[in-house]
XYZ file of C-alpha atoms in Angstrom:
271
model
C 0.007 0.132 0.173
C 1.616 3.701 -1.058
C 2.315 6.096 1.430
C -0.150 9.317 2.331
C 1.150 12.307 3.614
C -0.987 14.776 5.207
C 0.228 18.239 5.131
C -0.419 20.509 8.588
C -0.198 23.640 7.015
C -2.972 23.593 4.962
C -4.961 22.402 7.619
C -3.580 24.908 10.384
C -5.152 28.554 8.125
C -3.329 30.380 6.091
C -1.387 32.496 8.600
C 0.790 29.478 9.508
C 4.172 29.138 7.169
C 6.228 26.466 6.538
C 9.211 28.434 7.989
C 7.734 29.282 11.407
C 8.820 25.127 11.753
C 11.934 24.244 13.612
C 13.013 20.428 14.486
C 13.992 19.952 18.129
C 15.860 16.659 20.265
C 16.730 16.200 23.601
C 17.741 12.853 25.201
C 14.836 11.999 27.145
C 12.062 12.250 23.935
C 10.625 11.785 20.377
C 11.940 14.484 18.022
C 8.894 16.926 17.878
C 8.031 19.888 15.554
C 7.413 23.569 17.043
C 5.964 26.286 16.689
C 6.981 29.567 17.080
C 4.801 32.819 16.914
C 7.081 35.453 17.124
C 6.522 37.282 15.180
C 2.712 37.312 15.377
C 1.324 35.786 12.180
C -0.139 32.784 13.813
C -3.551 34.115 15.691
C -2.829 31.518 18.920
C -1.291 33.659 21.653
C 2.449 33.020 22.620
C 1.026 31.943 26.350
C 0.305 28.604 24.112
C 2.852 25.771 23.183
C 2.127 23.501 21.273
C 4.469 20.234 20.368
C 3.629 18.021 17.754
C 5.121 14.614 17.391
C 6.656 13.087 14.310
C 5.738 9.713 15.070
C 2.805 8.573 12.704
C -0.715 8.660 13.853
C -3.462 7.700 12.229
C -6.101 10.112 10.074
C -8.942 10.257 12.515
C -5.929 11.482 15.124
C -5.190 14.259 12.894
C -7.738 15.590 11.935
C -9.243 15.900 15.724
C -6.062 17.799 16.634
C -6.855 20.386 13.372
C -10.115 20.528 15.104
C -8.684 21.415 18.817
C -6.886 23.788 17.158
C -9.146 26.093 15.520
C -11.690 25.887 18.445
C -9.590 26.740 20.285
C -7.544 29.693 18.746
C -11.286 31.722 18.656
C -12.068 30.587 22.570
C -9.080 32.131 24.071
C -8.628 35.216 25.099
C -5.416 35.581 27.476
C -1.930 35.008 27.557
C -2.898 33.913 31.249
C -5.112 30.923 32.716
C -4.548 29.035 36.245
C -4.601 25.051 35.848
C -7.497 24.641 36.102
C -9.142 26.794 32.961
C -5.963 25.143 31.100
C -7.907 21.623 31.950
C -11.084 22.763 31.599
C -10.345 24.152 27.354
C -8.299 21.168 27.167
C -11.294 18.694 27.752
C -14.042 21.159 25.915
C -11.867 20.675 22.237
C -10.127 17.288 23.226
C -12.563 15.360 24.543
C -15.138 13.581 22.383
C -18.536 13.338 23.570
C -20.767 9.936 22.570
C -24.474 10.388 22.916
C -26.599 6.970 23.617
C -30.198 7.119 22.133
C -32.110 5.639 24.309
C -34.871 3.814 22.777
C -38.496 2.778 24.265
C -40.329 0.572 22.590
C -43.952 -1.060 23.008
C -44.108 -4.362 24.221
C -46.451 -6.802 23.806
C -48.613 -7.402 27.434
C -47.344 -11.293 28.444
C -49.878 -13.772 27.549
C -52.624 -13.368 30.810
C -52.275 -17.458 31.869
C -54.912 -19.303 34.794
C -53.244 -21.605 37.092
C -55.961 -23.876 39.625
C -56.419 -22.686 42.669
C -57.070 -26.910 44.182
C -60.471 -26.093 44.788
C -63.232 -28.040 42.982
C -67.023 -28.272 43.986
C -69.336 -31.072 43.136
C -72.467 -29.957 42.207
C -75.491 -30.266 39.984
C -76.827 -26.894 38.075
C -80.046 -26.245 36.987
C -81.551 -23.274 35.229
C -84.439 -21.067 35.539
C -87.134 -23.257 34.642
C -86.010 -26.039 36.957
C -84.670 -28.438 34.514
C -80.975 -29.890 34.825
C -78.273 -31.377 32.628
C -77.937 -34.887 31.184
C -75.763 -36.703 29.550
C -76.366 -37.509 26.604
C -74.195 -40.673 24.442
C -74.268 -40.527 21.147
C -71.869 -39.667 18.559
C -70.861 -37.697 20.223
C -71.271 -36.765 24.229
C -73.474 -34.009 24.375
C -74.834 -32.095 27.609
C -79.304 -32.064 27.372
C -81.063 -29.041 29.762
C -84.226 -31.652 31.036
C -86.935 -32.056 33.936
C -86.494 -34.340 36.379
C -88.899 -35.908 38.846
C -88.902 -38.921 41.255
C -85.710 -41.544 40.403
C -85.446 -39.458 37.431
C -82.886 -37.601 39.101
C -80.273 -39.573 39.137
C -80.212 -39.087 35.353
C -78.166 -35.521 36.663
C -75.500 -35.235 35.548
C -72.588 -34.263 38.139
C -70.237 -31.451 37.560
C -66.496 -31.039 38.694
C -66.039 -27.152 39.066
C -62.935 -26.387 39.593
C -61.616 -22.721 40.917
C -58.437 -21.124 39.060
C -56.903 -17.697 39.253
C -56.076 -14.742 36.894
C -52.519 -13.477 35.999
C -54.353 -10.222 35.432
C -57.070 -9.219 37.883
C -60.219 -9.203 36.133
C -63.882 -8.104 37.352
C -66.079 -10.618 35.258
C -65.766 -13.366 37.234
C -64.547 -16.394 38.840
C -62.337 -17.934 36.465
C -63.722 -21.944 36.610
C -63.404 -25.439 34.572
C -66.608 -27.577 34.402
C -66.026 -31.391 34.569
C -67.987 -34.484 33.903
C -67.143 -37.804 35.126
C -64.888 -39.500 32.311
C -62.493 -37.177 32.199
C -65.291 -34.775 29.940
C -64.411 -30.907 30.104
C -67.309 -28.571 28.982
C -65.617 -26.641 25.549
C -66.661 -22.937 23.799
C -64.424 -23.627 20.181
C -65.639 -22.185 16.753
C -67.765 -24.490 14.447
C -68.320 -22.653 10.422
C -67.190 -19.203 12.921
C -69.689 -19.186 15.512
C -68.504 -20.197 18.464
C -70.404 -23.407 20.232
C -70.561 -25.312 23.277
C -69.217 -29.176 23.679
C -67.593 -31.798 25.689
C -64.121 -33.001 25.122
C -61.910 -35.438 26.461
C -58.153 -34.608 27.778
C -55.822 -35.328 30.553
C -57.160 -33.150 33.560
C -53.344 -32.427 34.356
C -53.262 -30.688 31.241
C -55.297 -28.281 32.458
C -53.144 -27.241 36.200
C -52.430 -23.975 34.105
C -54.835 -22.156 31.144
C -53.581 -20.091 28.634
C -53.735 -19.138 24.654
C -56.055 -21.599 22.809
C -56.596 -23.533 26.047
C -58.788 -21.354 27.475
C -61.794 -22.500 25.466
C -62.350 -24.599 28.455
C -62.415 -21.803 30.837
C -65.591 -19.574 32.294
C -65.709 -16.979 34.293
C -68.740 -17.752 37.272
C -70.883 -14.218 38.224
C -73.229 -14.631 40.894
C -76.917 -12.373 41.160
C -78.710 -10.954 43.883
C -80.827 -13.948 43.502
C -78.189 -16.990 44.550
C -78.227 -16.896 40.136
C -74.956 -18.004 38.415
C -74.150 -17.263 35.013
C -71.044 -18.668 32.883
C -69.003 -16.332 30.482
C -66.474 -18.125 27.603
C -63.484 -16.844 28.312
C -61.692 -17.622 25.141
C -65.740 -15.636 23.811
C -66.383 -12.737 25.570
C -69.942 -12.051 25.428
C -70.977 -15.578 24.866
C -72.952 -17.257 27.818
C -73.793 -21.200 28.955
C -77.475 -21.143 27.455
C -80.333 -23.654 27.762
C -83.605 -24.199 25.603
C -86.597 -22.637 26.984
C -88.051 -25.820 25.491
C -87.352 -29.327 27.153
C -85.122 -32.276 26.212
C -82.731 -29.800 24.149
C -79.198 -29.274 23.768
C -76.924 -26.955 26.291
C -74.857 -24.216 23.723
C -74.015 -21.047 24.626
C -75.552 -17.893 23.395
C -74.564 -13.880 22.786
C -76.439 -12.134 24.518
C -78.349 -12.966 28.734
C -80.803 -11.324 27.289
C -81.225 -13.811 24.208
C -84.567 -14.575 23.141
C -86.029 -18.600 24.469
C -82.725 -18.919 26.336
C -81.451 -19.307 29.903
C -78.123 -18.222 31.457
C -78.727 -18.369 34.747
C -78.578 -20.894 36.880
C -79.115 -22.528 40.267
C -76.128 -24.232 41.846
C -76.520 -27.183 43.896
C -74.059 -28.816 45.793
C -73.001 -32.451 45.256
């Protein structure tokens, strides 16, 4: 690679003359270049003594030195100043300041999750018309709301109401999972874009912690002043477990608590 030479005189301004430079050396230091200002041609005050080493430096160091000289020529107004003032001048002109911008970016909120409290409640559920929930087994398992009397009351399905705690503060009610004997659990899923209630066979150990798509098993239980309870889907907010006003119809979900021909409040009776 060819050597690159840099002429300091070109950068110090027109007042600098090559004849003002003389070479001096001593046994304790490297040869240095001294600039003298006896004839007043240099704008620097005589109180400043500049020494430039002849040792090779990087181009960046040379440019920084030139910039510092030009700044000092404009700032120094006296030939007499204390060591502290001189130190401040050098720091102001020779020390580079780096500013690191602090960028704050919005982060996505952590996914909400639910943890089983270990509290389970064995219970029966019936709607406002006193229809009980019965497990109907066929091609698919489903719950139906049927009016039962006498010995038929044994057909009622016993539900396992499992309570959960949420990682976020909510006002929608107590998070619960509703289980049916045989490791069946009520879930709210979407079929052709419409939320529907069904029963899924699943290991209860998987339901110890619930988040993401598993929220289909979760419902928010709220209680009204008449000790009636409603169950809102956690995955499809605004959809409630409901029964038909007619007998022997499938238990499903409806979009509103005031949906026509649907009942969304229930009595919860300990088993």
